CSV table of C-alpha atoms in Angstrom, one decimal:
chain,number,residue,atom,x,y,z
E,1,UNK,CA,0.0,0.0,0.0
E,2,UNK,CA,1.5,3.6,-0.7
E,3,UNK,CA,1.1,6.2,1.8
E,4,UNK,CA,2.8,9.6,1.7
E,5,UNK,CA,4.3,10.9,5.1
E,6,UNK,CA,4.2,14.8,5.9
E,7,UNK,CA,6.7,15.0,8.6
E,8,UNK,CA,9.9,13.2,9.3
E,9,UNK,CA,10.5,14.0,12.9
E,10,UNK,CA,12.5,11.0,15.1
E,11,UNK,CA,8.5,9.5,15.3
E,12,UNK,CA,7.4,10.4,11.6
E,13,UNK,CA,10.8,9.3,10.4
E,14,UNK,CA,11.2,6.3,12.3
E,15,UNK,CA,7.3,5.0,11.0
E,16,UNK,CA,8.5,5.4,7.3
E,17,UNK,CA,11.1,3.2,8.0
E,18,UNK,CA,8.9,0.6,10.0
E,19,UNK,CA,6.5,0.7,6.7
E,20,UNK,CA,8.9,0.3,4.4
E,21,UNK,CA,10.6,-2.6,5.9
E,22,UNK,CA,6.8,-3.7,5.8
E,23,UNK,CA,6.3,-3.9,2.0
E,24,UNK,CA,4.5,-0.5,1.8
E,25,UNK,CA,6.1,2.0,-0.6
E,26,UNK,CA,6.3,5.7,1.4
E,27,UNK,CA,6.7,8.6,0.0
E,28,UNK,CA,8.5,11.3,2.9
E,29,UNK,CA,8.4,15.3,3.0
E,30,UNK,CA,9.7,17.5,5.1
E,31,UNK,CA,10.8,20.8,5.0
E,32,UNK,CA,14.6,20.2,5.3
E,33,UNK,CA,16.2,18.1,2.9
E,34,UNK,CA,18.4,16.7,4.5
E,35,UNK,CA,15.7,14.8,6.7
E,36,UNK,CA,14.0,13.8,3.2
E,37,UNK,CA,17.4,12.3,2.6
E,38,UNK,CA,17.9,10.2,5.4
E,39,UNK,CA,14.7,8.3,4.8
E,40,UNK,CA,15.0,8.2,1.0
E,41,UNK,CA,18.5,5.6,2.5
E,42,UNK,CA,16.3,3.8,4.1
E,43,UNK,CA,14.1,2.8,0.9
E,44,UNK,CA,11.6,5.4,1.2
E,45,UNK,CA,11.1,7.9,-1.7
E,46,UNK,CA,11.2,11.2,-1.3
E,47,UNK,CA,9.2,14.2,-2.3
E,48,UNK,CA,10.6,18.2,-2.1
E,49,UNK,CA,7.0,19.6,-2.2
E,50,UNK,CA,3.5,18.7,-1.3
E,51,UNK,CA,2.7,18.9,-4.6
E,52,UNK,CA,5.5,16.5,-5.6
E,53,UNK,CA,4.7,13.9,-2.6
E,54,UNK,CA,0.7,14.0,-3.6
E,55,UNK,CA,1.8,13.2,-7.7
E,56,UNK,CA,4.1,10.7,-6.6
E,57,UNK,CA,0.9,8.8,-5.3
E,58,UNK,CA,-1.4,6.5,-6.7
E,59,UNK,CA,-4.9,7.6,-5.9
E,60,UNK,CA,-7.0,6.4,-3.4
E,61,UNK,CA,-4.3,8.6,-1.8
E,62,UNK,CA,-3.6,8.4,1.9
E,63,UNK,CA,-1.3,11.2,3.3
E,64,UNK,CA,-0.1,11.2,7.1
E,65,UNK,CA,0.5,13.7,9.2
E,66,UNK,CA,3.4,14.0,11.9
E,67,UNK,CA,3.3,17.2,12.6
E,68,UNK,CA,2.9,19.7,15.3
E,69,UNK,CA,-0.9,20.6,16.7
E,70,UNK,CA,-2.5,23.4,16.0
E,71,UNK,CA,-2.0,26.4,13.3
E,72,UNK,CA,0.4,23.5,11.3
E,73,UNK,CA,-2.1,21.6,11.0
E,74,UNK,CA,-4.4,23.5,9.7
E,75,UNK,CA,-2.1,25.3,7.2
E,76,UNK,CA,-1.0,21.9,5.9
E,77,UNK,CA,-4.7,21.3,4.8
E,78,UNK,CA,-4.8,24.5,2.9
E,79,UNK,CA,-2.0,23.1,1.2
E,80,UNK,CA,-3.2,19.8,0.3
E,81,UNK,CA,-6.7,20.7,-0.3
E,82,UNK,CA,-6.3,21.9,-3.9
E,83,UNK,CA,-3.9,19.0,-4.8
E,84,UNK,CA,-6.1,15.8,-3.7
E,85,UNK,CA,-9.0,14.8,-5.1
E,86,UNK,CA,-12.2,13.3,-3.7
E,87,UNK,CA,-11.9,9.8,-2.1
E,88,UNK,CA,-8.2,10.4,-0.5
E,89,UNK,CA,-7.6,10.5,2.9
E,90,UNK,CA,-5.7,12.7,5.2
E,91,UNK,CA,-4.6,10.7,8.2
E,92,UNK,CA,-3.6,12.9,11.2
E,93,UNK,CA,-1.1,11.4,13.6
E,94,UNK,CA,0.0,14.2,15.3
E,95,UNK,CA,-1.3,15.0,19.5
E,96,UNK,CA,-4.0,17.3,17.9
E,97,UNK,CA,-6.8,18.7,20.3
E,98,UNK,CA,-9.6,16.3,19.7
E,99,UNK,CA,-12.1,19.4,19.2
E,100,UNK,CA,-9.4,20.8,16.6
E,101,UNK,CA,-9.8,17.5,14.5
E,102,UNK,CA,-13.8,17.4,15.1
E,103,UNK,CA,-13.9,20.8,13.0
E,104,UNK,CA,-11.0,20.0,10.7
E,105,UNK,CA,-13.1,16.8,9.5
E,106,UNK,CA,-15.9,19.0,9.0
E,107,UNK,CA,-14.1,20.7,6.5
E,108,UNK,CA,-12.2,18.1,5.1
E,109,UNK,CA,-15.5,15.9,4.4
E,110,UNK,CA,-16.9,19.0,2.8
E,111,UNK,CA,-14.0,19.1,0.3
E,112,UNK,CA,-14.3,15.3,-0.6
E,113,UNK,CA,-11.5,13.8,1.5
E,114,UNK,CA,-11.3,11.4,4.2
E,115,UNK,CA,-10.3,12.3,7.5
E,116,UNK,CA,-8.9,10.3,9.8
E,117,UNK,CA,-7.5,11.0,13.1
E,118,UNK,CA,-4.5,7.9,15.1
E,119,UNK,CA,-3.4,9.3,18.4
E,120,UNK,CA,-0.1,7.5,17.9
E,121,UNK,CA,2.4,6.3,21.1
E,122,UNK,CA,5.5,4.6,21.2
E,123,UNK,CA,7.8,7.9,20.8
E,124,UNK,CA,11.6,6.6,19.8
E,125,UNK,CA,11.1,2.7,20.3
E,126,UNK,CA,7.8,2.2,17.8
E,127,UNK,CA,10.5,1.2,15.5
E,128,UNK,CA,11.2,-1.6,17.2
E,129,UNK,CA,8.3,-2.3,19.5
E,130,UNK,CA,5.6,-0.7,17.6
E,131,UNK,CA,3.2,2.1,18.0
E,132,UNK,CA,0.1,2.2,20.2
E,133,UNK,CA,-2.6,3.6,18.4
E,134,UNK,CA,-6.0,4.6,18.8
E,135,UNK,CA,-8.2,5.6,15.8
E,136,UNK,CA,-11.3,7.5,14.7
E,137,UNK,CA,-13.3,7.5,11.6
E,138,UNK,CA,-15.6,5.4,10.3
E,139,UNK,CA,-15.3,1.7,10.2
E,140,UNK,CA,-14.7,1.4,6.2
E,141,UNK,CA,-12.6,4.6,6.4
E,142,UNK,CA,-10.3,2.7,9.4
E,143,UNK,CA,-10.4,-0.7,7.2
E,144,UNK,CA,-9.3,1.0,4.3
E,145,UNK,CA,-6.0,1.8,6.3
E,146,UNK,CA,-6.0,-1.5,7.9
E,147,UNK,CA,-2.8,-2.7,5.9
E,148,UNK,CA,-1.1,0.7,7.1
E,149,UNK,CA,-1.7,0.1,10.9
E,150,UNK,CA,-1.3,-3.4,11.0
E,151,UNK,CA,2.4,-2.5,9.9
E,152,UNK,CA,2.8,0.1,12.5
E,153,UNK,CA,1.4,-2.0,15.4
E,154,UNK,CA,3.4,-4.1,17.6
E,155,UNK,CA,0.9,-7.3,16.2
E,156,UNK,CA,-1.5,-7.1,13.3
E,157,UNK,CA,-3.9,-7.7,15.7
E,158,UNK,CA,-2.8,-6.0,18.8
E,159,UNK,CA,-1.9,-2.4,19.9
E,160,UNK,CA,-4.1,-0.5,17.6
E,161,UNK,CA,-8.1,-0.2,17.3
E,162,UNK,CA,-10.8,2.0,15.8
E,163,UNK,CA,-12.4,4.1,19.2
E,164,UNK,CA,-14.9,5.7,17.5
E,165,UNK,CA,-16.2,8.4,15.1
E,166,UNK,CA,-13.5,10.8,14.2
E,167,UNK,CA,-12.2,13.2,17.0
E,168,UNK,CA,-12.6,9.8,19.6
E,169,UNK,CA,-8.7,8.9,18.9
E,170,UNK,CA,-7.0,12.5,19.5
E,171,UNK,CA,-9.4,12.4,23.0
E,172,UNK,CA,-8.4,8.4,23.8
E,173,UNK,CA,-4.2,9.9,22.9
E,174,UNK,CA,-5.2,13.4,25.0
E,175,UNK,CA,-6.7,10.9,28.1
E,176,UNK,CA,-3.6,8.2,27.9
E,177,UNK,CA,-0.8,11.3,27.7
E,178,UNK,CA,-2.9,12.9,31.2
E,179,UNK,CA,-2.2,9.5,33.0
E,180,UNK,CA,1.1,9.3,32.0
E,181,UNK,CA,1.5,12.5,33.9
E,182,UNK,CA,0.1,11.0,37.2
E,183,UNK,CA,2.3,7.7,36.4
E,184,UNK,CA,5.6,10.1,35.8
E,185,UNK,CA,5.0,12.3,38.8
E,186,UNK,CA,4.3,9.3,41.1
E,187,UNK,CA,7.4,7.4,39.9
E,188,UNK,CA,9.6,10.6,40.4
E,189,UNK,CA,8.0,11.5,43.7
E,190,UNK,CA,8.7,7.8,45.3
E,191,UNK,CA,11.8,7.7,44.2
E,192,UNK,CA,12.9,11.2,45.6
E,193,UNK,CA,11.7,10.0,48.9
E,194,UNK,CA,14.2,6.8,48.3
E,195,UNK,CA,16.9,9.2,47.5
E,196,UNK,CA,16.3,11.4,50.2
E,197,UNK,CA,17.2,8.4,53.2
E,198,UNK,CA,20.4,9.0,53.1
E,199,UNK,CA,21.4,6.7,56.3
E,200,UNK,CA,20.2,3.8,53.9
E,201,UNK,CA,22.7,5.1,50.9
E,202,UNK,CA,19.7,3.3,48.4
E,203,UNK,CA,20.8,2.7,45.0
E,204,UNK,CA,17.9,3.9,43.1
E,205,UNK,CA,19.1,2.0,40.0
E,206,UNK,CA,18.5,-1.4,41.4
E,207,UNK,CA,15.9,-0.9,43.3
E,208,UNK,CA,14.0,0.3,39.6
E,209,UNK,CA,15.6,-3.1,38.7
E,210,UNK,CA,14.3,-5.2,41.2
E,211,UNK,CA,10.9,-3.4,40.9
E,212,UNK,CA,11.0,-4.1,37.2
E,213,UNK,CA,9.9,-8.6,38.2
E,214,UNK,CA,7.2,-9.1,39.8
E,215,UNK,CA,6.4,-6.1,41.2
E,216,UNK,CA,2.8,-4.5,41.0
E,217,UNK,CA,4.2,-1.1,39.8
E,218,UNK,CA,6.4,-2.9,37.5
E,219,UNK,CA,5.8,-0.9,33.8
E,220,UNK,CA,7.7,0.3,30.7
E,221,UNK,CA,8.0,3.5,32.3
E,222,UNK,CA,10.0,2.2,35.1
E,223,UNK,CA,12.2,-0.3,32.7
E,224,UNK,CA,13.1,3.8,30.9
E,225,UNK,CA,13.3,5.2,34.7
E,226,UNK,CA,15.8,2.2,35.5
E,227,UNK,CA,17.6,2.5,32.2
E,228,UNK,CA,18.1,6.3,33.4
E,229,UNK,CA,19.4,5.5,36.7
E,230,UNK,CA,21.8,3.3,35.4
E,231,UNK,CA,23.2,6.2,33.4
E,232,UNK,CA,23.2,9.0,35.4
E,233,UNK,CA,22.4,7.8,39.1
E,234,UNK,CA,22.4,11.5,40.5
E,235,UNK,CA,21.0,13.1,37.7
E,236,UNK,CA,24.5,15.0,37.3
E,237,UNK,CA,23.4,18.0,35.0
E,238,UNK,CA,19.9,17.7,34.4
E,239,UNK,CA,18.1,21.0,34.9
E,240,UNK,CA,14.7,20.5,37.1
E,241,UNK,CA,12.3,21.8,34.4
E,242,UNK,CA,9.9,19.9,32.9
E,243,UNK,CA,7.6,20.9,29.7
E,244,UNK,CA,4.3,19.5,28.6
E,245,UNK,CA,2.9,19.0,25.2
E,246,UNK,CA,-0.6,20.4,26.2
E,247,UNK,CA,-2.5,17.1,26.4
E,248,UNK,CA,-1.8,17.1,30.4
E,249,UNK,CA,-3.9,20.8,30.2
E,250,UNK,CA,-6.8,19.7,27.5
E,251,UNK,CA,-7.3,16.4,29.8
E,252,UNK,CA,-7.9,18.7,32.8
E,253,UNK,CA,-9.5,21.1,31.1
E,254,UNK,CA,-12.1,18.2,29.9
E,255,UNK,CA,-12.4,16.8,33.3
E,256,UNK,CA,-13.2,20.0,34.5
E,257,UNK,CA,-16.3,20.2,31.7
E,258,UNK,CA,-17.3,16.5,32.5
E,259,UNK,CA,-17.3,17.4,35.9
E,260,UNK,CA,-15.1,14.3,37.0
E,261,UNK,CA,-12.3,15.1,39.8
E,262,UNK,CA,-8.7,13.7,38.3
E,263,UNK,CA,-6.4,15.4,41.2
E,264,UNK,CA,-3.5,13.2,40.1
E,265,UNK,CA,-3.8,14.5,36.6
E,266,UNK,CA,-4.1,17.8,37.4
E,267,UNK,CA,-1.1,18.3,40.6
E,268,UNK,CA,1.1,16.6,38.0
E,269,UNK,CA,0.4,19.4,35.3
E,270,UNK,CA,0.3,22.0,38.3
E,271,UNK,CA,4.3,20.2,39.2
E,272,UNK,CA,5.1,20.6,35.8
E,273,UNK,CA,4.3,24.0,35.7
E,274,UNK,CA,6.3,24.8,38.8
E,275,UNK,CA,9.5,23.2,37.4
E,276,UNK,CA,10.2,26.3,35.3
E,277,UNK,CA,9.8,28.8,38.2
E,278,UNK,CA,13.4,30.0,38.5
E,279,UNK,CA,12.2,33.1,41.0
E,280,UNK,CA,8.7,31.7,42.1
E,281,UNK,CA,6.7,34.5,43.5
E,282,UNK,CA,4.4,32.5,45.2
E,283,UNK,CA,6.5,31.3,48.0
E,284,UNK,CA,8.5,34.8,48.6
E,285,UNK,CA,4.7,36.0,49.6
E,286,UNK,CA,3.9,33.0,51.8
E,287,UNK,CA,7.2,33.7,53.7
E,288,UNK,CA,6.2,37.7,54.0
E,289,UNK,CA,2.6,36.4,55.0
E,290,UNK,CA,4.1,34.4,57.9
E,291,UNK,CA,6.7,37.4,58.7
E,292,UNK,CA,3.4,39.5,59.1
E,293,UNK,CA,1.1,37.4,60.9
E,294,UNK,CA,3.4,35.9,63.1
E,295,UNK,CA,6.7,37.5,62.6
E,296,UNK,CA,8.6,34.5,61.4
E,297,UNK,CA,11.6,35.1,60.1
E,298,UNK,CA,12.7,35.7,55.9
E,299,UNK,CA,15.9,34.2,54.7
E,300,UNK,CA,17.0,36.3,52.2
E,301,UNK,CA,18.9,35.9,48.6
């Protein structure tokens, strides 16, 4: 099956190369050339244009997207939407806002094409292990790409699934990425309290090790947390700031509307948030607060 990937990030780049070694022929566009290269030596073709990546496909056409949310997205669509014809599909793999992709497939439809959304996991080791991914469109729309996401999957019958009408897999990808905040900020906050007994000099590598058997918290996460360890056991030169890709705020944000309480979720966006505080504000007033009330002392800078 052809499929043409807009794109070729370490994710994007790395799924040409698992569909290629799958029998599919991929055509790959980016906007540097030198990242069109590097896929075009793994087997892939490769396209300097949108125009040139959309001719270079058979039609049905099926173009994928791996590329950032928001305003790219949308601009991309502009681009492609006088080059394909009715009965294509655009696939969007990106972390999009699930409300984004409810309104781009209005307009896509309108035009003709397919729209598909895959809320797609597996970051730097899908090559290997395979991507998770959830999908929404219609069930002859997701069959149609069956051949595609078998190939990506870790099984051709395991890993991936249609969720629902289009929009459901951006919201499944939003949910999953909010509890992998909770999971992140529980592993880091256990073992902080590990470190932090120093009389027990703990080493937090094989502790994640022996965790890793038989352990209920045993996960993936903690086979990448041990990995870490291993590494760099004290963390030597990693700066305490942590960024989000938004998912962790729309999952909130949806809670919120659905009026369900997810207080893990949400402190582990708030902690995120607090990492890149260099001069926080808020805890300079607390200590004036208690200096007024009660006349606690202030260390100073």
């Amino acid at each position: 099956m052809e499929v043409g990937m807009v794109g070729l990030g370490k994710m994007g780049g790395n799924m040409v190369v698992r569909l290629v070694k799958g029998g599919h022929t991929v055509v790959g566009y980016a906007r540097r050339p030198e990242v069109v290269e590097a896929v075009v030596r793994q087997g892939a073709k490769g396209a300097d244009s949108l125009s040139n990546l959309v001719a270079q496909l058979t039609p049905p056409r099926v173009v994928w997207l791996m590329i950032p949310s928001g305003p790219p997205v949308d601009q991309t669509l502009a681009q492609l939407r006088p080059l394909l014809a009715p009965g294509d599909y655009v696939v969007d793999g990106g972390n999009s806002y699930y409300r984004d992709t409810v309104r781009r497939s209005a307009d896509v439809t309108s035009w003709g094409f397919h729209y598909v959304d895959v809320g797609t996991s597996g970051g730097i080791w899908g090559l290997s292990e395979g991507y998770s991914m959830m999908v929404g469109g219609t069930p002859a729309e997701v069959d149609h790409l069956r051949p595609i996401l078998q190939t990506l999957a870790p099984g051709a019958d395991r890993g991936w699934g249609r969720m629902g009408p289009v929009g459901s897999g951006h919201f499944v990808k939003m949910v999953h990425n909010g509890i992998e905040y909770g999971l992140m900020q529980a592993y880091a906050e256990g073992f902080a309290v590990l470190q932090a007994k120093s009389e027990f000099a703990l080493d937090l590598h094989q502790i994640a090790a022996v965790w890793h058997y038989g352990s209920v918290v045993r996960s993936w996460l903690l086979e990448l947390t041990e990995e870490a360890l291993g590494e760099n056991p004290t963390l030597q030169g990693i700066a305490p700031y942590v960024v989000d890709s938004g998912e962790g705020r729309w999952t909130t944000v949806e809670a919120l509307d659905l009026n369900i309480p997810a207080p893990v979720i949400t402190l582990a966006l708030l902690q995120r948030l607090r990492s890149r505080e260099s001069d926080p504000f808020t805890e300079k007033l607390l200590a004036m607060m208690r200096n007024k009330f009660g006349g606690h002392d202030v260390k100073t800078e």
